[in-house]
mmCIF file of C-alpha atoms in Angstrom:
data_model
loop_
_atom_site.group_PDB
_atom_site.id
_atom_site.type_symbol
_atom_site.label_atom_id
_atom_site.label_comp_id
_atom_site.label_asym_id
_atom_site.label_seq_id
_atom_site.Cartn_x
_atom_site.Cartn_y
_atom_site.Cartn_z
ATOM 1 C CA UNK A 1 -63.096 51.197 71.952
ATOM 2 C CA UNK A 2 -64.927 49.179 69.120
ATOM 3 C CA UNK A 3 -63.143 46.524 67.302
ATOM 4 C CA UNK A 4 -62.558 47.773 63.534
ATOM 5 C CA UNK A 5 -62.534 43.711 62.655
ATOM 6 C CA UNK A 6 -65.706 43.781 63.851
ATOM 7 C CA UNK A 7 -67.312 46.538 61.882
ATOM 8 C CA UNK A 8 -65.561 44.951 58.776
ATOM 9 C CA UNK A 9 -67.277 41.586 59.361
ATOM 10 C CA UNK A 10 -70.539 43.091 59.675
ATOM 11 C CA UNK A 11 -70.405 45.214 56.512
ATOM 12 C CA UNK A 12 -69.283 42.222 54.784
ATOM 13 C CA UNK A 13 -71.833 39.954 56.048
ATOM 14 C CA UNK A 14 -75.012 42.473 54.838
ATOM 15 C CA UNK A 15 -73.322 42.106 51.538
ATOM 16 C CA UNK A 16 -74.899 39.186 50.508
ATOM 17 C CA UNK A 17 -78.708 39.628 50.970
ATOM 18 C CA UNK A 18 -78.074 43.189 49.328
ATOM 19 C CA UNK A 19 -76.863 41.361 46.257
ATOM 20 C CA UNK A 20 -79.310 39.828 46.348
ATOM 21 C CA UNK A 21 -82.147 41.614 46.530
ATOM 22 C CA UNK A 22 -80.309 44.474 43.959
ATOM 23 C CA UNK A 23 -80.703 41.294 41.204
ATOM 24 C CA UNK A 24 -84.257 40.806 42.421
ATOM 25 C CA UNK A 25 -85.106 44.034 41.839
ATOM 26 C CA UNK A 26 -83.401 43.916 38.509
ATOM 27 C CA UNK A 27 -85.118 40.588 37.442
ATOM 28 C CA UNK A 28 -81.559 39.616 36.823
ATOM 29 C CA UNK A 29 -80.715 35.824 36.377
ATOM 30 C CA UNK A 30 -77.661 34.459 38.038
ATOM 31 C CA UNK A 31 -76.709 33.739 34.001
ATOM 32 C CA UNK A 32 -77.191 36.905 33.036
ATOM 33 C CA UNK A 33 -75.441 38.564 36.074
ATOM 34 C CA UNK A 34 -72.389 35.587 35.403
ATOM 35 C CA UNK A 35 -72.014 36.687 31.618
ATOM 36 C CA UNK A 36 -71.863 40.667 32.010
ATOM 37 C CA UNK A 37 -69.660 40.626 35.259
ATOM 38 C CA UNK A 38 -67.526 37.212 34.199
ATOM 39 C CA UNK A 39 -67.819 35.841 37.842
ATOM 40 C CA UNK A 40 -69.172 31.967 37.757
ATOM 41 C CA UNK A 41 -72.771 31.293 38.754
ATOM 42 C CA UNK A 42 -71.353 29.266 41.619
ATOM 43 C CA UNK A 43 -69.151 32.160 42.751
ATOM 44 C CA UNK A 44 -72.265 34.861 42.436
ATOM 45 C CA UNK A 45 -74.355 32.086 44.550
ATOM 46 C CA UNK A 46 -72.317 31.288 47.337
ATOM 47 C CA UNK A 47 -71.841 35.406 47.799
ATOM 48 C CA UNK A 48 -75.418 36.037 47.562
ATOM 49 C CA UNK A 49 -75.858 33.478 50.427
ATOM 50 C CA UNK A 50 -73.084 34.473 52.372
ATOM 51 C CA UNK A 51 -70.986 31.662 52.049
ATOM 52 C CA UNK A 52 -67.817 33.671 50.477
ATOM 53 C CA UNK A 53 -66.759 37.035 51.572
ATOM 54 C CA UNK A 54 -66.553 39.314 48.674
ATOM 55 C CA UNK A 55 -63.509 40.653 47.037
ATOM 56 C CA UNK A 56 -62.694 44.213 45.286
ATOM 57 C CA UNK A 57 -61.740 42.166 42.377
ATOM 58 C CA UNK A 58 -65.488 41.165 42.440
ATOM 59 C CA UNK A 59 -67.454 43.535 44.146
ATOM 60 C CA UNK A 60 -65.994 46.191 41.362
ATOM 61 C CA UNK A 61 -67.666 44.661 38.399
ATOM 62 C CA UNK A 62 -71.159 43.996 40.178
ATOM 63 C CA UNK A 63 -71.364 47.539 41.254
ATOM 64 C CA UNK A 64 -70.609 48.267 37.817
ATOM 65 C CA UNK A 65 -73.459 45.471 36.472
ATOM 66 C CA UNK A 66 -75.806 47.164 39.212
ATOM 67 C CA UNK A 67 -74.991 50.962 37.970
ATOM 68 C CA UNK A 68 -74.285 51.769 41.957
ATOM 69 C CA UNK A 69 -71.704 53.157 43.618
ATOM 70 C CA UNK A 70 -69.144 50.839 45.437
ATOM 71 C CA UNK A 71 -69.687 52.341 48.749
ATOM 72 C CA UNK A 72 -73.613 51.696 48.217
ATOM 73 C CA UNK A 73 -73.647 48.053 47.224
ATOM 74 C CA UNK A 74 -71.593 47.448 50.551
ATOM 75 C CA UNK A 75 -73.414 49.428 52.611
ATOM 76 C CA UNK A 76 -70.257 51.533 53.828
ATOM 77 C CA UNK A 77 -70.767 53.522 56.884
ATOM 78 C CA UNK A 78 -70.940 57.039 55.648
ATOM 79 C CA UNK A 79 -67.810 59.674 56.591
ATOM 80 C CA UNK A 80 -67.360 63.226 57.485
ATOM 81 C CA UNK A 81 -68.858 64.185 54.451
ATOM 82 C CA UNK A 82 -71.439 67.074 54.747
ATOM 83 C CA UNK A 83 -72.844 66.263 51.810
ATOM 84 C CA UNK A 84 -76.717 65.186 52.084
ATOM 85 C CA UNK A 85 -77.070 61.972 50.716
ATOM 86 C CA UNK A 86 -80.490 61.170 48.748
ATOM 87 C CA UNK A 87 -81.439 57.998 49.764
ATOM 88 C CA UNK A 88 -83.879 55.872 47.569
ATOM 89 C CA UNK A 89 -87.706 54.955 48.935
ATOM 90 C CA UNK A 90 -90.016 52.246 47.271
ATOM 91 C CA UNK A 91 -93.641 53.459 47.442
ATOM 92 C CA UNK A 92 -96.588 50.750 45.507
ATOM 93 C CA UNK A 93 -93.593 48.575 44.724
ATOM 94 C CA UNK A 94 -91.980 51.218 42.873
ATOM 95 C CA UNK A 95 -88.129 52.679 43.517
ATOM 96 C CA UNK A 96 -87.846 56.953 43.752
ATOM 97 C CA UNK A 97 -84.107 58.201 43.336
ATOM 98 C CA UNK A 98 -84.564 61.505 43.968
ATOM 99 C CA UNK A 99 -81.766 63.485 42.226
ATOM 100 C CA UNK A 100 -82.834 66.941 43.392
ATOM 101 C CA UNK A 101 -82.709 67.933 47.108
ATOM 102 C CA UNK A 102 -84.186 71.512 47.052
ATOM 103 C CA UNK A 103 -87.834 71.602 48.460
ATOM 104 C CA UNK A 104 -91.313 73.269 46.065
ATOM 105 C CA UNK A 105 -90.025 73.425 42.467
ATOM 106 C CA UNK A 106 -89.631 70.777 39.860
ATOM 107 C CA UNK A 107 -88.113 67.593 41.590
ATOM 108 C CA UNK A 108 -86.572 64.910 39.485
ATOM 109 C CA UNK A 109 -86.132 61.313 40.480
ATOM 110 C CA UNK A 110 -84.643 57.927 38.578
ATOM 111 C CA UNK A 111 -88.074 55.497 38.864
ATOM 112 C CA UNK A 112 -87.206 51.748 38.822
ATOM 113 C CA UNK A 113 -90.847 49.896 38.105
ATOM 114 C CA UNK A 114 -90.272 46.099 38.853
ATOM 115 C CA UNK A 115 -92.578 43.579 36.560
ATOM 116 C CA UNK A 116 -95.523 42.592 38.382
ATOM 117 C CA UNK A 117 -98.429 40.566 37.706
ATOM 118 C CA UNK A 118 -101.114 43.046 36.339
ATOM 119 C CA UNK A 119 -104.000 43.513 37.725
ATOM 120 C CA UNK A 120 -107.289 42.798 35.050
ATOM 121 C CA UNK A 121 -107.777 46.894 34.957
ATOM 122 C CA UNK A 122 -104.745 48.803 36.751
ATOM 123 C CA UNK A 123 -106.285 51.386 39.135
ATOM 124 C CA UNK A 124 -105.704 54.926 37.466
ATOM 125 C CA UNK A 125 -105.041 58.059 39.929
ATOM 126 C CA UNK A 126 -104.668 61.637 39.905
ATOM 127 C CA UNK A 127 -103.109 64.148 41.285
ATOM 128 C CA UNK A 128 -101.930 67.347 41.763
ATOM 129 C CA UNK A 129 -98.796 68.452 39.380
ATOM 130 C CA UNK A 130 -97.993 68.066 35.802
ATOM 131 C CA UNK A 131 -95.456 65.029 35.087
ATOM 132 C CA UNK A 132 -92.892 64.441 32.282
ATOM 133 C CA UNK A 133 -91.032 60.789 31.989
ATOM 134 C CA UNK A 134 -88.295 59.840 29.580
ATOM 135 C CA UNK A 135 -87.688 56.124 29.440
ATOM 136 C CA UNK A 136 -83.960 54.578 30.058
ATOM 137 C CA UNK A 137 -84.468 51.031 29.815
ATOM 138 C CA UNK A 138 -87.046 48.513 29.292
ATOM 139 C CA UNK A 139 -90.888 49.385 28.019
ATOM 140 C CA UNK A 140 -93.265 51.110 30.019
ATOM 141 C CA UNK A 141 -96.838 51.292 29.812
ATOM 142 C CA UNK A 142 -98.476 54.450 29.969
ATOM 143 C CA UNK A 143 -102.641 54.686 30.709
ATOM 144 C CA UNK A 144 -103.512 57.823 30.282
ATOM 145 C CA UNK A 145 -107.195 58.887 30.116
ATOM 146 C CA UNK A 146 -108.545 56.348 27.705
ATOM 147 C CA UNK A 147 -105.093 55.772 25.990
ATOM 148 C CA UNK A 148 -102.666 52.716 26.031
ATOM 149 C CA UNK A 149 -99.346 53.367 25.207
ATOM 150 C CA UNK A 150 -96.318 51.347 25.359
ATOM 151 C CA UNK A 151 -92.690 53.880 25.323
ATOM 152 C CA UNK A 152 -89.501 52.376 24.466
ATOM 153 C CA UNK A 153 -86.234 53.858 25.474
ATOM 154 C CA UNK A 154 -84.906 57.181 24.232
ATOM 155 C CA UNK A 155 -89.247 58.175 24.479
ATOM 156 C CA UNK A 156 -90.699 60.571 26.472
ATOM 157 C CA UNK A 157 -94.388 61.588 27.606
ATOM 158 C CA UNK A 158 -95.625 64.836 29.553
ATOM 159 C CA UNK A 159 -99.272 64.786 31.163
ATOM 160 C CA UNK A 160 -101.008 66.864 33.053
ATOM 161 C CA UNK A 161 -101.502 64.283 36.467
ATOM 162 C CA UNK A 162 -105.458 65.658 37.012
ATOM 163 C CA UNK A 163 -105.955 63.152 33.996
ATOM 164 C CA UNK A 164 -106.268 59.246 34.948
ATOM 165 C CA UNK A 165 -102.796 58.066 34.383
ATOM 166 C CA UNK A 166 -101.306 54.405 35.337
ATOM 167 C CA UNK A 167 -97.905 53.343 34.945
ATOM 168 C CA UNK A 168 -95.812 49.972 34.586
ATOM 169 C CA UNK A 169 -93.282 47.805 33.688
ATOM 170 C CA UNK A 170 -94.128 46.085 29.845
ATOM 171 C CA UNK A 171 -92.511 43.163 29.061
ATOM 172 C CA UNK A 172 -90.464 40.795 31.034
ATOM 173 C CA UNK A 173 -88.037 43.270 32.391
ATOM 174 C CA UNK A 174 -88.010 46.273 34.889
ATOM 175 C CA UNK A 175 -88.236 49.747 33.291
ATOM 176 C CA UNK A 176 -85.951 52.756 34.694
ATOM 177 C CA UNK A 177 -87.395 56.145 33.764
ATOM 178 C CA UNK A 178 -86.305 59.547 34.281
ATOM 179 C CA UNK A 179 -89.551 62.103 35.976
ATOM 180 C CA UNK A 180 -89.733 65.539 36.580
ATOM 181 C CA UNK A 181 -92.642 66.519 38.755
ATOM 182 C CA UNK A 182 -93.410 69.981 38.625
ATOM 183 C CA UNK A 183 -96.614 71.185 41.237
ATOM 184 C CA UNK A 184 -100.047 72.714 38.984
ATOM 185 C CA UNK A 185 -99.417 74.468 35.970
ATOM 186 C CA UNK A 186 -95.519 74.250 36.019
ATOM 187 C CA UNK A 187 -94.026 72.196 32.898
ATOM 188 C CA UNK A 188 -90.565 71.053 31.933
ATOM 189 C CA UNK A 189 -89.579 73.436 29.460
ATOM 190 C CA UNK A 190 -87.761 71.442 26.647
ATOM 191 C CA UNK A 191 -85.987 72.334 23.561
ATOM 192 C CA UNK A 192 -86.247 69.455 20.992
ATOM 193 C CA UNK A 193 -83.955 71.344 18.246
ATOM 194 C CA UNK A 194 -81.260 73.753 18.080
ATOM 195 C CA UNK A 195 -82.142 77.024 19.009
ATOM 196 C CA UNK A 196 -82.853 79.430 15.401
#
């Protein structure tokens, strides 16, 4: 029979380089991370390198900080549920959320694009699909065809994907967006007033 203990210790243990690398992600300082969740820098530090074993008392607030669920910044083992559970991929540095499950269709995901050095010219693509983006937090750039555009959040862009397109992180900070994918000729139908 396996030793609950056991189990315990090992969640607890992975919590620290998930920490981590969720404020890495982020581009989170330890200051930063101290003054929204009131836990000291020291405190933060020695959990991030495993040196303290984390409390509710201050694993609540960093889940919180992190916008994840409780259960996902420890790592929980999953239960009975028979729920599927969307798990997150990184593809070209980038983080997908899916937040549909169903397969042809439009699919929507939460994008996290992490600041990176750019590249002198950023290498446009295309592909199939049509694409709409809505930006949550931070400033993305947008290349699209022979236009530069920089979106704030609470902006939104649709684009047909044959055309060139490039996207990234502006500014010293991550940018979360909201996509809907939809395959050739299929668009996000959107209301931007009240109906007559």
């Amino acid at each position: 029979m396996d030793d609950p203990t056991t189990d315990t210790d090992a969640v607890l243990a992975a919590v620290g380089p998930r920490l981590r690398a969720l404020r890495n992600q982020r581009d989170i300082t330890l200051s930063d991370l101290s003054a929204s969740t009131g836990i000291s820098v020291s405190t933060l530090s020695r959990l991030e390198s495993g040196q303290r074993r984390p409390t509710l008392e201050q694993l609540l607030p960093l889940a919180s900080a992190y916008r994840v669920q409780l259960d996902d910044l420890v790592g929980a083992p999953r239960t009975g549920d028979p729920r599927v559970v969307l798990r997150p991929t990184t593809r070209h540095g980038m983080t997908f959320i899916p937040l549909t499950g169903r397969a042809g269709g439009l699919q929507a995901y939460k994008m996290i694009l992490p600041v990176t050095p750019e590249a002198p010219v950023p290498e446009l693509r295309t592909h199939e699909g049509y694409e709409w983006l809505y930006v949550l937090d931070g400033r993305l750039r947008l290349i699209l065809g022979d236009r530069d555009l920089i979106l704030a959040p609470g902006e939104a862009a649709e684009f047909d994907t044959h055309v060139p397109h490039w996207l990234g992180a502006s500014g010293p900070h991550p940018v979360e967006v909201l996509a809907l994918f939809g395959k050739q000729g299929e668009r996000a139908h959107l209301r931007t007033g009240p109906r007559p």
